[in-house]
mmCIF file of C-alpha atoms and ligand atoms in Angstrom:
data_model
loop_
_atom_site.group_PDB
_atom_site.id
_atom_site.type_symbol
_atom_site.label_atom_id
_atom_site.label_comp_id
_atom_site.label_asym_id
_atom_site.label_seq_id
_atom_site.Cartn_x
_atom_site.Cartn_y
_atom_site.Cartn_z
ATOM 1 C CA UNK A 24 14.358 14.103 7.734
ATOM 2 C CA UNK A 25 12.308 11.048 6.966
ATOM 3 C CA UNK A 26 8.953 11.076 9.072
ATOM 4 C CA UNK A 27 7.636 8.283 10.205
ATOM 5 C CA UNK A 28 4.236 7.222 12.502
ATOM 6 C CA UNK A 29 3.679 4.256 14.191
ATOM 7 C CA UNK A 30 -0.045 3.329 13.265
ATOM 8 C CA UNK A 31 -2.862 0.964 15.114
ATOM 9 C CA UNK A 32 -1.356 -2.058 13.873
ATOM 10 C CA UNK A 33 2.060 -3.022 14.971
ATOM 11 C CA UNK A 34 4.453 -2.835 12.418
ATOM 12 C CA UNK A 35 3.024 -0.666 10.075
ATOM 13 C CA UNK A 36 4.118 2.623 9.684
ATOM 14 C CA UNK A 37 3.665 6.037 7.929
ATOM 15 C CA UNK A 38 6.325 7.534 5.941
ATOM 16 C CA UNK A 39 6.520 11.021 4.825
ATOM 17 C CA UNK A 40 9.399 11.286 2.176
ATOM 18 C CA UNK A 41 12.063 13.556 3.548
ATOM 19 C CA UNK A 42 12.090 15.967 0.181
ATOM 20 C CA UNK A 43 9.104 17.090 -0.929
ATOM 21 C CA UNK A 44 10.001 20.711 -2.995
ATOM 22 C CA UNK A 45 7.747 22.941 -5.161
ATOM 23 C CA UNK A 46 8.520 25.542 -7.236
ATOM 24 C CA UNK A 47 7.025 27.626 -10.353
ATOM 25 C CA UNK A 48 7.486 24.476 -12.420
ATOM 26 C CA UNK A 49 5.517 21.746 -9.790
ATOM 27 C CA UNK A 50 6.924 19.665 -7.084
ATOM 28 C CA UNK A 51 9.836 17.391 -6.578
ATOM 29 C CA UNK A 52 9.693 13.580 -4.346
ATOM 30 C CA UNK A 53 12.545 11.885 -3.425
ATOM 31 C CA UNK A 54 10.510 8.609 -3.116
ATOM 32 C CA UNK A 55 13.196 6.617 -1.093
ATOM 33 C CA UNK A 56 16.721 7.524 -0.090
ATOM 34 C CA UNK A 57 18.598 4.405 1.646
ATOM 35 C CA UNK A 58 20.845 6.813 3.932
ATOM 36 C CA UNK A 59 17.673 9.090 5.233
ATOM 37 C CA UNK A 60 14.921 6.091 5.266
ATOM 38 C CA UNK A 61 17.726 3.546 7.539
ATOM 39 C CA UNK A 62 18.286 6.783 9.332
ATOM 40 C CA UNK A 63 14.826 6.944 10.276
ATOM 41 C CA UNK A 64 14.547 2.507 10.975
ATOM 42 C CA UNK A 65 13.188 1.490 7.301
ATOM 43 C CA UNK A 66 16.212 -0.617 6.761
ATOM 44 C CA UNK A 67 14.804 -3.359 4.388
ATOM 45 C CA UNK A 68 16.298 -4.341 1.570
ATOM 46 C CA UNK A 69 14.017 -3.194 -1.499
ATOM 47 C CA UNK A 70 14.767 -5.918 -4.605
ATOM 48 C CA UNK A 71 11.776 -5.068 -6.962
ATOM 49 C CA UNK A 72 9.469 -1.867 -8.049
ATOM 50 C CA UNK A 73 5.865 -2.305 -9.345
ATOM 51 C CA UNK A 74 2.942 0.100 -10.164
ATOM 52 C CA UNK A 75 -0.225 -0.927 -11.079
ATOM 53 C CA UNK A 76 -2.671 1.664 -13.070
ATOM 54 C CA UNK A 77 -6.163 1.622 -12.624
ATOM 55 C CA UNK A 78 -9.561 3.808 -12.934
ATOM 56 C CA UNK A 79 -11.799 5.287 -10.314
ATOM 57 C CA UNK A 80 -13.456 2.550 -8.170
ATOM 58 C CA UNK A 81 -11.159 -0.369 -9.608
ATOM 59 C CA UNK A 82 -10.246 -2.068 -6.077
ATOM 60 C CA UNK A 83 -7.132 -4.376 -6.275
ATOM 61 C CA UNK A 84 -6.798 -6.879 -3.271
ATOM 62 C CA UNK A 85 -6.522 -7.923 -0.541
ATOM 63 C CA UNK A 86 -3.063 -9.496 -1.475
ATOM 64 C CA UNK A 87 -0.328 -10.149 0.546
ATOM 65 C CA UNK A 88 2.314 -13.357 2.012
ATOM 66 C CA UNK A 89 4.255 -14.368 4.462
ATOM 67 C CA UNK A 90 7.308 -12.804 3.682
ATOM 68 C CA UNK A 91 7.437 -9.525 1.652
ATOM 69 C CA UNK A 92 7.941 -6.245 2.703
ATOM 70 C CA UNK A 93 6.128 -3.552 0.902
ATOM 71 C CA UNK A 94 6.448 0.362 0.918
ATOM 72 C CA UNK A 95 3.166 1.672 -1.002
ATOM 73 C CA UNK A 96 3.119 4.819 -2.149
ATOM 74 C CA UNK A 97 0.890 6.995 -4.393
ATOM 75 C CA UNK A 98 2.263 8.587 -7.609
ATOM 76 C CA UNK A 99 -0.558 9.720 -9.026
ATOM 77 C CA UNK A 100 -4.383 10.341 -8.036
ATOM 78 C CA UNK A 101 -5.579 9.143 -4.857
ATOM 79 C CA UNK A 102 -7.006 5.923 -3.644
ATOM 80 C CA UNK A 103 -8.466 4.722 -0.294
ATOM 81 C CA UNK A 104 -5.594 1.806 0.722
ATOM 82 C CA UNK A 105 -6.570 -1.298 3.422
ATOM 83 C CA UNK A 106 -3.889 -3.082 5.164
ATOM 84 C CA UNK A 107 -5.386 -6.147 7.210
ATOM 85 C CA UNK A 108 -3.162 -7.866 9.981
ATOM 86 C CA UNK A 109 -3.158 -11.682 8.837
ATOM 87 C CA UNK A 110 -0.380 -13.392 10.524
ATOM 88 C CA UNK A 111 -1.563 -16.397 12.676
ATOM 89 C CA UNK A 112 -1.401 -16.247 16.368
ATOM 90 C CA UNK A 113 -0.876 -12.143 16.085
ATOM 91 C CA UNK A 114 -3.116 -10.481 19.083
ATOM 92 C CA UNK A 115 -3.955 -8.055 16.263
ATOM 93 C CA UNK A 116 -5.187 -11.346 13.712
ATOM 94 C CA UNK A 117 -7.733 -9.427 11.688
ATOM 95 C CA UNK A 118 -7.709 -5.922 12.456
ATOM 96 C CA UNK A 119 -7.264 -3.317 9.810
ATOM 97 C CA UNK A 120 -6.773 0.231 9.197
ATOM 98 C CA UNK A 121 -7.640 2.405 6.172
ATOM 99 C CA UNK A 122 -5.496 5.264 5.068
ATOM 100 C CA UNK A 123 -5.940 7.604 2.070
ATOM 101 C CA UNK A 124 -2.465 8.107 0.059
ATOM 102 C CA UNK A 125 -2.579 10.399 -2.974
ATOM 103 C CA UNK A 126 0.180 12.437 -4.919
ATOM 104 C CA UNK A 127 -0.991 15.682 -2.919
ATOM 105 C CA UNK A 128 -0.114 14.105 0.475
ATOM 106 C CA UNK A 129 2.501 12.286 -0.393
ATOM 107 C CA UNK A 130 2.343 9.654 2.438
ATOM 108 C CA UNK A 131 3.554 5.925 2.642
ATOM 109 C CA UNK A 132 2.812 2.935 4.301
ATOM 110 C CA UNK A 133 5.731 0.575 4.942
ATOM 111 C CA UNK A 134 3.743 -3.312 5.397
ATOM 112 C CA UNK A 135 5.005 -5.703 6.754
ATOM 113 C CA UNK A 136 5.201 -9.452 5.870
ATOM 114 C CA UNK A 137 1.719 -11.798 6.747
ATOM 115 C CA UNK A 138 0.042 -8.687 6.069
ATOM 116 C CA UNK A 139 -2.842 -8.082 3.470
ATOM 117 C CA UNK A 140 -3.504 -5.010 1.130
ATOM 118 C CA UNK A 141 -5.845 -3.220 -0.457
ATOM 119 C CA UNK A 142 -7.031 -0.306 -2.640
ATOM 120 C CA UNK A 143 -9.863 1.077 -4.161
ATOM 121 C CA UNK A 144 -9.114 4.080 -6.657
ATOM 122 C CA UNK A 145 -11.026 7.471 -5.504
ATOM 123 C CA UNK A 146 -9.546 9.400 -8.478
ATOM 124 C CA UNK A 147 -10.089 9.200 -12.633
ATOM 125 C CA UNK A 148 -6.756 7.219 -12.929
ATOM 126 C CA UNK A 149 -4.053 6.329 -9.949
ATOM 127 C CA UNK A 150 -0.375 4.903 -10.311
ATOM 128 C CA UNK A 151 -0.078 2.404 -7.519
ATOM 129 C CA UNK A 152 3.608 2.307 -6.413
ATOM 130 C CA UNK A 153 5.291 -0.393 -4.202
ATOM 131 C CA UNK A 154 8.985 -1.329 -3.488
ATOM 132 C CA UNK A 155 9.061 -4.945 -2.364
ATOM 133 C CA UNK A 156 11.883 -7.102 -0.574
ATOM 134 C CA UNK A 157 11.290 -10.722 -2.716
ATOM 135 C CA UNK A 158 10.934 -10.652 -6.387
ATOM 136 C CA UNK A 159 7.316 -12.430 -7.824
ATOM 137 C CA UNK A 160 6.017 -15.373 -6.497
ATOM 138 C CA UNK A 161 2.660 -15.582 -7.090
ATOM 139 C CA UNK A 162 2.115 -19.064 -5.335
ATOM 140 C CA UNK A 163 3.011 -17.919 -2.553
ATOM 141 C CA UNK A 164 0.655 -14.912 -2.215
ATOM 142 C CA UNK A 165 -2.832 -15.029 0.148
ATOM 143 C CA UNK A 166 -5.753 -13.449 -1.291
ATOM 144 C CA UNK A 167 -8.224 -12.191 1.698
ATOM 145 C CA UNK A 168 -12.102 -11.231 0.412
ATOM 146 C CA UNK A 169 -12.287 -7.083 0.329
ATOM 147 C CA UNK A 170 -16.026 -7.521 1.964
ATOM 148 C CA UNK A 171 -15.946 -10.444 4.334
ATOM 149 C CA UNK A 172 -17.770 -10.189 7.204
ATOM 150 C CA UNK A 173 -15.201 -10.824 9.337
ATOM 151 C CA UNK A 174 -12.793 -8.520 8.844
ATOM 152 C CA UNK A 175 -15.757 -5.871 8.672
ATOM 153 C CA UNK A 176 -13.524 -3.388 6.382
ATOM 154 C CA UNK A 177 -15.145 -0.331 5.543
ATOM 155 C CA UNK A 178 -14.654 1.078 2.212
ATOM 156 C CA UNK A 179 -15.702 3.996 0.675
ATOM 157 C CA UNK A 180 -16.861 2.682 -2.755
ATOM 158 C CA UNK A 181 -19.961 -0.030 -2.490
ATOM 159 C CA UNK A 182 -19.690 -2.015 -5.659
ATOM 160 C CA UNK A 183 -16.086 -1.849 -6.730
ATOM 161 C CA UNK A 184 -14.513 -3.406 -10.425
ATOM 162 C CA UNK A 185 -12.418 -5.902 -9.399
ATOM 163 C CA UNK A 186 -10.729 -8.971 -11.167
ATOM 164 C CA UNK A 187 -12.308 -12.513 -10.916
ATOM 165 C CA UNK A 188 -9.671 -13.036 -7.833
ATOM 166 C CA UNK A 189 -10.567 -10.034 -6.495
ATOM 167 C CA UNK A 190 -14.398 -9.985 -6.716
ATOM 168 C CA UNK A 191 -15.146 -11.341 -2.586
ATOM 169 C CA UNK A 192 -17.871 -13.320 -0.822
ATOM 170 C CA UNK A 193 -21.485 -13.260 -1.578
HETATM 171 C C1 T46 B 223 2.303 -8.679 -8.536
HETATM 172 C C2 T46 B 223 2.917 -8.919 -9.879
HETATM 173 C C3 T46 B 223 2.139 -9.213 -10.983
HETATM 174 N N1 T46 B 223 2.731 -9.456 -12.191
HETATM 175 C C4 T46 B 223 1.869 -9.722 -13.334
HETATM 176 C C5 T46 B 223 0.968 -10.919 -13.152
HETATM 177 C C6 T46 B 223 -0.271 -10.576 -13.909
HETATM 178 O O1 T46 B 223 -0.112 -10.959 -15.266
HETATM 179 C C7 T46 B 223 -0.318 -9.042 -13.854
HETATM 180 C C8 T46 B 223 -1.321 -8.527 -12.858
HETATM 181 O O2 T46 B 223 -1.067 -9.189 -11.630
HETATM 182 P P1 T46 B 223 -2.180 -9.183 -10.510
HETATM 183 O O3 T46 B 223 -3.528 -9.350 -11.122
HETATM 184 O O4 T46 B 223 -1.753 -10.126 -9.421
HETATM 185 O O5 T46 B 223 -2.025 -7.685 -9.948
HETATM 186 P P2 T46 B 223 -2.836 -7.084 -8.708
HETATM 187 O O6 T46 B 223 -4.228 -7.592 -8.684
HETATM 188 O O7 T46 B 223 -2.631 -5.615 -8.764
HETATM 189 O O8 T46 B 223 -2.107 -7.675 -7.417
HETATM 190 C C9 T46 B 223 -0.905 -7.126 -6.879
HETATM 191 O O9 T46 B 223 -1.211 -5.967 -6.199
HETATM 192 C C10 T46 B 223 -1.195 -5.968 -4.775
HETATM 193 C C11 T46 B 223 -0.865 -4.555 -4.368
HETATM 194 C C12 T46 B 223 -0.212 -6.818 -4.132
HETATM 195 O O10 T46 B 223 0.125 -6.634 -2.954
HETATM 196 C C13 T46 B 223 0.452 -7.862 -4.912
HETATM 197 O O11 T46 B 223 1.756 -7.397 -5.200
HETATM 198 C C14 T46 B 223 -0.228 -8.259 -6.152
HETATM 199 O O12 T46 B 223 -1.165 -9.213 -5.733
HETATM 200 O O13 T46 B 223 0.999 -8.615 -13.494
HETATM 201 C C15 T46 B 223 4.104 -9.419 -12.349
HETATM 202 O O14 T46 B 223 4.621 -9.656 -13.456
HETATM 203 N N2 T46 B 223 4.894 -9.142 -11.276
HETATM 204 C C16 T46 B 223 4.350 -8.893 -10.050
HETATM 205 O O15 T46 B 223 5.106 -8.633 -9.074
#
């Protein structure tokens, strides 16, 4: 059975993959069944796959727009991951909540659209994973700043490596 936790902000859940099985050789994920995850009300309709690979203390984001669904989840290492509520008018415009996924826990965050994300990498190397409902539109994506003031985020690394889009306020 496909778990699944409401969190602080509405409309983002936790998911904990219904088959997680170890044995002499390791351990075996199924990442996302449609039967068991619709079973369990994550019924969108996944069109594209993406990882991203980066080194301890890179911190990609906060990315998001106004109409993609995202299930994030860690395949390797473990990073410190941000989702910020930014939809206009929302009683929860602003707030955030920090979660650590990494491939020992296994957990993952379904996010919904109007809502930013972030990560900052807490291991040598982590494989980023995310199933999305639109395919690549980079116009249409909002960047928020990782350290603004205003969203008052806290983060566990202080000076991140981050891309020129990436690299905040101040
Ligand atoms: C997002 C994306 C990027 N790309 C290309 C474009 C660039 O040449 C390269 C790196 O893209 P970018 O610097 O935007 O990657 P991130 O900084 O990790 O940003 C992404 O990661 C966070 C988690 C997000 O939520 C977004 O999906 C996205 O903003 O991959 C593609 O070809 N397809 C894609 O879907």
């Amino acid at each position: 059975m496909v778990k699944v936790a409401k969190t602080d902000l509405d409309g983002v859940l936790v998911i904990e993959p219904p088959t997680i099985f170890e044995d002499f050789r390791g351990h075996y994920v199924e990442l996302y069944n449609r039967t068991l995850y619709e079973q369990a009300g994550v019924d969108q309709d996944f069109l594209q796959d993406d990882i991203s690979v980066s080194s301890r203390h890179v911190l990609r984001g906060i990315h998001g727009d106004r109409k993609t669904w995202k299930l994030i989840s860690c395949l390797y290492g473990r990073f410190y991951f941000v989702v910020v509520n930014n939809v206009p008018g929302s009683q929860q415009f602003g707030k955030w909540q920090g979660f650590t996924l990494s491939d020992t826990n296994r957990k993952q965050v379904l996010v919904p659209p109007g809502f930013g994300n972030g990560h900052v990498v807490l291991s040598e190397t982590a494989i980023f994973h995310y199933k999305q409902t639109t395919e690549y539109d980079r116009a249409s994506q909002f960047t928020l700043a990782w350290n603004d003031p205003a969203l008052n985020i806290w983060w566990p690394v202080r000076d991140p490596i981050t891309s020129e889009r990436d690299q905040g306020v101040g």
